[in-house]
C-alpha atoms as an extended CHARMM CRD file, in Angstrom:
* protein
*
       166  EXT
         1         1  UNK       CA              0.0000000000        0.0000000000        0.0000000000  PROA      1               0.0000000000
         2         2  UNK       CA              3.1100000000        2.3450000000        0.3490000000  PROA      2               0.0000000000
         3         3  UNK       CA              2.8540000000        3.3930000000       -3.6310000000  PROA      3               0.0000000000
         4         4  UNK       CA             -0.6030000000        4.2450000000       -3.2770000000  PROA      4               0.0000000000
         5         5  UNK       CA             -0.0750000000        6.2340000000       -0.0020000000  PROA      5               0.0000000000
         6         6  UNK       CA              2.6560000000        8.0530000000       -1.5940000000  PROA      6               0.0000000000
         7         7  UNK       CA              0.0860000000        8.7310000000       -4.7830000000  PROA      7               0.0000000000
         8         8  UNK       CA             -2.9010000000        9.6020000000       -2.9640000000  PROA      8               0.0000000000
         9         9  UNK       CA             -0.8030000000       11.9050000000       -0.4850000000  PROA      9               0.0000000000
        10        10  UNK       CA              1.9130000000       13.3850000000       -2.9530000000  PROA      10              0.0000000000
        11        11  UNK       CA              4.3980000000       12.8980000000       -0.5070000000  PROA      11              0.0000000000
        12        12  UNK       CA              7.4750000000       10.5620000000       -0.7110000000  PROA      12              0.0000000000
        13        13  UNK       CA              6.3800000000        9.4580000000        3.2410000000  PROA      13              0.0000000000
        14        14  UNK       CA              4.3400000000        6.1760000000        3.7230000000  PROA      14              0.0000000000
        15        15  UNK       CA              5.5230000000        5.3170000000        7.5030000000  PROA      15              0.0000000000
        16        16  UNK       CA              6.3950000000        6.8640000000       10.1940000000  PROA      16              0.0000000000
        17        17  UNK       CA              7.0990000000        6.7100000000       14.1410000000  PROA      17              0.0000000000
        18        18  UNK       CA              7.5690000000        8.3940000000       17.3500000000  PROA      18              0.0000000000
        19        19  UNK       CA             11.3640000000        7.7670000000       18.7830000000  PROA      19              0.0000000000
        20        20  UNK       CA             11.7470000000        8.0350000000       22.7460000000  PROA      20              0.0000000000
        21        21  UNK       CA             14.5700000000        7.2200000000       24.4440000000  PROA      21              0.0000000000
        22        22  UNK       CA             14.8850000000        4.5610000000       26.5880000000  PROA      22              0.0000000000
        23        23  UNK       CA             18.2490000000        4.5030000000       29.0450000000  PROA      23              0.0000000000
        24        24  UNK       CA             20.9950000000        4.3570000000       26.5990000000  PROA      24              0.0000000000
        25        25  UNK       CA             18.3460000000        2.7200000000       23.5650000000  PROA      25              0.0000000000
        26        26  UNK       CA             16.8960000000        4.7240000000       21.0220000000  PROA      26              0.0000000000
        27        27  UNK       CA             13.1670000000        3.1130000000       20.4100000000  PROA      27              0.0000000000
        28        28  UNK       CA             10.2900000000        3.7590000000       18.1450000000  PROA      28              0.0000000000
        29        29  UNK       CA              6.9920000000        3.3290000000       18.7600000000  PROA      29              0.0000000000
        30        30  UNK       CA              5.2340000000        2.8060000000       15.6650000000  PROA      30              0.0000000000
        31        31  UNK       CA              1.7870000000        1.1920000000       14.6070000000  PROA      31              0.0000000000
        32        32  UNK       CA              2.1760000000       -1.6450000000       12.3440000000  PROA      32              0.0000000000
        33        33  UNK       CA              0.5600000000       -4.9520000000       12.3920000000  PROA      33              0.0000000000
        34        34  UNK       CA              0.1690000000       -5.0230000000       15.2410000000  PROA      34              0.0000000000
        35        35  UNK       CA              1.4170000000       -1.9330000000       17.0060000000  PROA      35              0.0000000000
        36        36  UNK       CA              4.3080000000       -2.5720000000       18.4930000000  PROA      36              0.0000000000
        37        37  UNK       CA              7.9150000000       -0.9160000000       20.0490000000  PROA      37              0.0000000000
        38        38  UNK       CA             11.0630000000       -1.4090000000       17.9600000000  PROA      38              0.0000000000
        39        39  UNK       CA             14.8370000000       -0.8620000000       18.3110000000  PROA      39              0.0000000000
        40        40  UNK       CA             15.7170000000        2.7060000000       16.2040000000  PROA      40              0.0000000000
        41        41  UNK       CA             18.5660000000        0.4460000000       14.5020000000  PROA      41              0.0000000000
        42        42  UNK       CA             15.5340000000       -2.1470000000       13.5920000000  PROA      42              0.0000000000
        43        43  UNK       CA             13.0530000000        0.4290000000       12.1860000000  PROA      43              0.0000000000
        44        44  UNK       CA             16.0330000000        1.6180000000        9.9880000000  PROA      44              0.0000000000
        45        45  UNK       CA             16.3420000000       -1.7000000000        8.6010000000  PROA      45              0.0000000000
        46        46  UNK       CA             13.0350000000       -1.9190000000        7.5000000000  PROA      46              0.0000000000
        47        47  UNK       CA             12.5530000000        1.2630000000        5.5270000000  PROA      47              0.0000000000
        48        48  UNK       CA             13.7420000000        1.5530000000        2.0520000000  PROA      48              0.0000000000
        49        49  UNK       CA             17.7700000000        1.7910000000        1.7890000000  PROA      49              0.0000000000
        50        50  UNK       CA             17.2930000000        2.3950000000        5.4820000000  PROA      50              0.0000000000
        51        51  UNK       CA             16.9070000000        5.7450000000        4.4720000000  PROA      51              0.0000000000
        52        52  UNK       CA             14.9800000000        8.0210000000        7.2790000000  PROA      52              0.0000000000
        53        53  UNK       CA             13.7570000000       11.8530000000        8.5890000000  PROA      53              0.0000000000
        54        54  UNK       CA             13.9310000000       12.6560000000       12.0110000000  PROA      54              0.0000000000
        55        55  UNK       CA             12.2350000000       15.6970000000       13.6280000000  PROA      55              0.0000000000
        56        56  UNK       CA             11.0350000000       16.8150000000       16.5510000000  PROA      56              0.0000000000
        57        57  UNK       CA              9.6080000000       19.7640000000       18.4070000000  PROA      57              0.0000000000
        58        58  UNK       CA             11.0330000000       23.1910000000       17.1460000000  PROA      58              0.0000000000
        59        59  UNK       CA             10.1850000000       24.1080000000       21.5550000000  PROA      59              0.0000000000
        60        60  UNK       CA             11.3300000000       20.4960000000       22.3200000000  PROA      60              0.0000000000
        61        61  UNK       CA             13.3800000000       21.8000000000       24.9550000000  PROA      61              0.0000000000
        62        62  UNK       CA             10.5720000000       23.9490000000       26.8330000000  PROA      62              0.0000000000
        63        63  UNK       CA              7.9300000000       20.8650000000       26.6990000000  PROA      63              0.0000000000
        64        64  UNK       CA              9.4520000000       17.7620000000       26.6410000000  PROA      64              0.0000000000
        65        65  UNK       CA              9.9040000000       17.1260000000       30.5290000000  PROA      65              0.0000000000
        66        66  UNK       CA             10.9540000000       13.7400000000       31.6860000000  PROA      66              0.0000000000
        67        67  UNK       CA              7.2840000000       13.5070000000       32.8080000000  PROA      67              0.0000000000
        68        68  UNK       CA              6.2590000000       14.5160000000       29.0860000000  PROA      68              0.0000000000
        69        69  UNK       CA              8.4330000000       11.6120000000       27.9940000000  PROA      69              0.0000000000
        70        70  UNK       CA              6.4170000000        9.3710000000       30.6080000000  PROA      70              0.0000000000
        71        71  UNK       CA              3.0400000000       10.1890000000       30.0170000000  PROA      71              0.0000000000
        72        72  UNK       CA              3.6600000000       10.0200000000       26.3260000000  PROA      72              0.0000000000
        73        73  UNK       CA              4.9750000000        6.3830000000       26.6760000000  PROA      73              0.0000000000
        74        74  UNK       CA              1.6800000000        5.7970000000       28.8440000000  PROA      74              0.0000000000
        75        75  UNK       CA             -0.6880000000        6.9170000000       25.9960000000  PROA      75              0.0000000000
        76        76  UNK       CA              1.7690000000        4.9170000000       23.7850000000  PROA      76              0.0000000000
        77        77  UNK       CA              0.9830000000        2.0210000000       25.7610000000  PROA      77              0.0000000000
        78        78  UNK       CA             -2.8880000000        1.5960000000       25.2000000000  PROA      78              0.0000000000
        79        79  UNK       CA             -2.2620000000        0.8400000000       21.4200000000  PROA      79              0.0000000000
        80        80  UNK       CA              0.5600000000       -1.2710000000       22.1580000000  PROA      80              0.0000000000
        81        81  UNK       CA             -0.6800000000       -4.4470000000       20.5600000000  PROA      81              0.0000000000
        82        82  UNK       CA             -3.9670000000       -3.2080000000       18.8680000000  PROA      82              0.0000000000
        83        83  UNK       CA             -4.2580000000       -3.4990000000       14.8800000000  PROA      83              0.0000000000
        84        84  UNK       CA             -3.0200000000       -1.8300000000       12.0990000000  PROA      84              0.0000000000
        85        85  UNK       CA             -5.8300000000       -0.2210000000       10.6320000000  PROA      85              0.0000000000
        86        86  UNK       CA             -5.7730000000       -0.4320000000        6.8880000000  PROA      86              0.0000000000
        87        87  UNK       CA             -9.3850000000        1.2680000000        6.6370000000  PROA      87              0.0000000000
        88        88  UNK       CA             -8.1090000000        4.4350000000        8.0900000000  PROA      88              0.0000000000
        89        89  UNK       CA            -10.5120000000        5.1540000000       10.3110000000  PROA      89              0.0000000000
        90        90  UNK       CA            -10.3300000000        7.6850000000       12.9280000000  PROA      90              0.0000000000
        91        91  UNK       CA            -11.3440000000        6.0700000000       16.1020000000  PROA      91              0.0000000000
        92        92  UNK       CA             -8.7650000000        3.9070000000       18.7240000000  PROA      92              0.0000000000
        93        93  UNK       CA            -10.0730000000        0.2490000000       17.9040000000  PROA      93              0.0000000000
        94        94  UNK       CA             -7.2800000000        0.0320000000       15.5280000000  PROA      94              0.0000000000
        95        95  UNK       CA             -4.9810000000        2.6340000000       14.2860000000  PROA      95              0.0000000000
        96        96  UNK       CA             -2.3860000000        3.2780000000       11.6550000000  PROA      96              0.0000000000
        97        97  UNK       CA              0.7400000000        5.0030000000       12.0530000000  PROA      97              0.0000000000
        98        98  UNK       CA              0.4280000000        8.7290000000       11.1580000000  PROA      98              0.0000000000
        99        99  UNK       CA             -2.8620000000        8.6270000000       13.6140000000  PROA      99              0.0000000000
       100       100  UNK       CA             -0.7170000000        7.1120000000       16.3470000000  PROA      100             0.0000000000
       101       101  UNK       CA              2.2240000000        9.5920000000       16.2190000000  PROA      101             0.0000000000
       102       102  UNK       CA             -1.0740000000       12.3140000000       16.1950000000  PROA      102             0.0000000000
       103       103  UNK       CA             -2.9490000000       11.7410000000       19.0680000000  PROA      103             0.0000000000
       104       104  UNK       CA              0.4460000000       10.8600000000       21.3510000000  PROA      104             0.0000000000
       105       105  UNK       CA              1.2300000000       14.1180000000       20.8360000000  PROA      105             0.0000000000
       106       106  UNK       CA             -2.6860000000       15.6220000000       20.9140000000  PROA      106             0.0000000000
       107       107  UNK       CA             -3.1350000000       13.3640000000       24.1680000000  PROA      107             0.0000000000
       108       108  UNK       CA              0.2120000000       14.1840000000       25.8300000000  PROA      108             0.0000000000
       109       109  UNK       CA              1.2480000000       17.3640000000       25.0040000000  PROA      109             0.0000000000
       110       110  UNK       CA             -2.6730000000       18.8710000000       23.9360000000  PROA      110             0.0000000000
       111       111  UNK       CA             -0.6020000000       19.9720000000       20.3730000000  PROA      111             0.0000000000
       112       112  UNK       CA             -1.8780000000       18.8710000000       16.8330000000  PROA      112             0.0000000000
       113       113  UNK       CA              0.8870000000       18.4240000000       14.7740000000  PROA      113             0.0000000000
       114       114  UNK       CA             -1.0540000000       19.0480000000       11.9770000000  PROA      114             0.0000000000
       115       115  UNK       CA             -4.4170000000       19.4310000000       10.7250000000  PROA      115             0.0000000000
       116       116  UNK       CA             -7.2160000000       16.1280000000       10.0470000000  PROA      116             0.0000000000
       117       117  UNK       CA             -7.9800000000       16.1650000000        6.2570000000  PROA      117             0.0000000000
       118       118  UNK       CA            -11.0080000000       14.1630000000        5.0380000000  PROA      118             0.0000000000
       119       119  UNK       CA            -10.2950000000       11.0650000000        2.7020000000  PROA      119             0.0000000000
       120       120  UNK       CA            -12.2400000000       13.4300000000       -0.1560000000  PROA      120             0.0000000000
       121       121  UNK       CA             -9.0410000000       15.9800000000        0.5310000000  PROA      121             0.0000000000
       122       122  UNK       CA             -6.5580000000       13.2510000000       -0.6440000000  PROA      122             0.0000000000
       123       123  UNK       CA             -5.4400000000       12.5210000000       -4.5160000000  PROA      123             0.0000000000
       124       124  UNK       CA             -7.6710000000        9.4910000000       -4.9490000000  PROA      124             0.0000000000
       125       125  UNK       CA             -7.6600000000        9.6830000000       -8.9190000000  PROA      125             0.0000000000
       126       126  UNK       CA             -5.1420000000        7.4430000000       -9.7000000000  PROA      126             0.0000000000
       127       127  UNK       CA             -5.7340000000        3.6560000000      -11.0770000000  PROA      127             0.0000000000
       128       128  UNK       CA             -3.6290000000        2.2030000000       -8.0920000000  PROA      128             0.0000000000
       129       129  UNK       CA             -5.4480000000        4.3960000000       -5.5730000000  PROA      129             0.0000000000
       130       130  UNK       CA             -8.7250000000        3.7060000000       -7.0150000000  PROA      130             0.0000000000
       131       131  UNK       CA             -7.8920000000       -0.2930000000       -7.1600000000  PROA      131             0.0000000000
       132       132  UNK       CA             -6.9000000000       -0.4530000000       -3.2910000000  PROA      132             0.0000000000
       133       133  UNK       CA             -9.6780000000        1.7900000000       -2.1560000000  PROA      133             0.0000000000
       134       134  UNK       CA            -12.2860000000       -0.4840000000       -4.0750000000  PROA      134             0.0000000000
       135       135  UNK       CA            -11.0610000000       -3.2420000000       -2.3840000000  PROA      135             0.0000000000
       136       136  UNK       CA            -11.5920000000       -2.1560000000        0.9050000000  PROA      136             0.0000000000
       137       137  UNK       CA            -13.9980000000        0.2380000000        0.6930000000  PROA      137             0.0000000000
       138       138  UNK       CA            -16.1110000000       -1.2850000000       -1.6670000000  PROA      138             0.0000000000
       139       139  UNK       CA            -18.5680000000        1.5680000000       -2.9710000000  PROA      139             0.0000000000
       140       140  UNK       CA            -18.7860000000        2.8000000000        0.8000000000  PROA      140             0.0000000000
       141       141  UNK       CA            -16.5050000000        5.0820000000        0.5720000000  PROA      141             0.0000000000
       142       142  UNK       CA            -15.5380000000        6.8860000000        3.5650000000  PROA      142             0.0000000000
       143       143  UNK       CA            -15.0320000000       10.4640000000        1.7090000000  PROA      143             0.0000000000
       144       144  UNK       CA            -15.8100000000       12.3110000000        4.6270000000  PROA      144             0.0000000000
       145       145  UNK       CA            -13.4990000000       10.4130000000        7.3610000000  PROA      145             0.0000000000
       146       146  UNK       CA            -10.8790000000       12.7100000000        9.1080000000  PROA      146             0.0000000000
       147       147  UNK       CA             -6.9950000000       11.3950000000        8.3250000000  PROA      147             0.0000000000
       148       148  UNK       CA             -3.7660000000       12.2160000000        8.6980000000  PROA      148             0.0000000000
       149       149  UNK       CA             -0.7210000000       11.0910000000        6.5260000000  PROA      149             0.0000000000
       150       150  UNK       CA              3.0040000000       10.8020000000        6.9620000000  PROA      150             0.0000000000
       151       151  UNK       CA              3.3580000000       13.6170000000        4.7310000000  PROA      151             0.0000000000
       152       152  UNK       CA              1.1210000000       15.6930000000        6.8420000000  PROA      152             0.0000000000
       153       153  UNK       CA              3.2600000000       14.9800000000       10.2150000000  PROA      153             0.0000000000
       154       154  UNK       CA              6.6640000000       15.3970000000        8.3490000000  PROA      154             0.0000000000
       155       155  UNK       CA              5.3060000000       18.9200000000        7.0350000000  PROA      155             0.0000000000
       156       156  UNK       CA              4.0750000000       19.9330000000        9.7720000000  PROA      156             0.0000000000
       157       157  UNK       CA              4.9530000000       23.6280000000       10.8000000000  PROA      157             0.0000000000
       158       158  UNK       CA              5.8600000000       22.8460000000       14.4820000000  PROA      158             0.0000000000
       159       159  UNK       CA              8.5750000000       20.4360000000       13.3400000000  PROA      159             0.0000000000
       160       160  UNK       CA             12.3260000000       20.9580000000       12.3440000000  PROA      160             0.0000000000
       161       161  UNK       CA             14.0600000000       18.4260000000       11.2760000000  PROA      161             0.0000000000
       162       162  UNK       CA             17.3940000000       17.0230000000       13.3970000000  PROA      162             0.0000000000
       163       163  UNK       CA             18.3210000000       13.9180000000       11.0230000000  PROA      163             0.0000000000
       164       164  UNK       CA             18.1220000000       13.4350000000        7.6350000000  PROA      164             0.0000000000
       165       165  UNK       CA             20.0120000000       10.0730000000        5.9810000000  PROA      165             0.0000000000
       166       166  UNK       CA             20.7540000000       10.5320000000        2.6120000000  PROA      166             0.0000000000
């Protein structure tokens, strides 16, 4: 589903994560099938030429308190295990990864990274798109759903970036 992601969303981002560190281990908390927490070095190795973006708060420094940290790791926790949701639907039964990193941050830190678009706001036009979104959708097409895409977190105005690979 990456290709379509990146069609629908013109945007070159199809996954993404939210990295806390642990002691001396860099982790990532990312929903997948099922959600789940992963080494940094492991969550490399699974994107493409283990190429990756990092960002993080531009105020980092005047928000993220130890305590931040921990409460965001305890609103982390109650998808920890719970489904990848490939309809992309906008409630905490099961959740995909964009809307993970989202409400951590909405739930923890009471910031939206970025604004919800409906599914009508996305590209949706090309044959790919259109094949995947039959298939799951059917003709019951959610056009109206709120969503949020990697793109949307990685452009996100209250972000700067701190790593870029390649």
């Amino acid at each position: 589903q990456g290709k379509a992601i990146q069609l629908a969303t013109q945007s070159q981002f199809t996954h993404c994560g939210l990295v806390i560190r642990e002691g001396d281990k860099v982790m990532v908390y990312e929903a997948v099938q099922p959600v789940r927490i992963v080494s940094m070095a492991e969550w490399v190795k699974q994107g493409k030429e283990k190429v990756y973006h990092a960002k993080r708060l531009k105020n980092a420094s005047e928000v993220i308190t130890p305590q931040i940290v921990e409460v965001m790791k305890k609103s982390s926790s109650n998808y920890l295990g719970k489904n990848y949701d490939i309809y992309f639907n906008w409630s905490d039964d099961e959740i995909y990864c964009s809307e993970f990193v989202w409400k951590i941050y909405h739930d923890a830190l009471a910031i939206d990274l970025c604004a919800t678009r409906p599914l009508g706001d996305f590209h949706l036009d090309h044959p790919e798109v259109k094949r995947i979104m039959e298939q799951r959708y059917g003709d019951q097409i959610p056009w109206n759903e709120p969503m949020v895409s990697p793109g949307d977190i990685f452009n996100s105005s209250l972000l700067k970036e701190v790593v870029q690979t390649r």
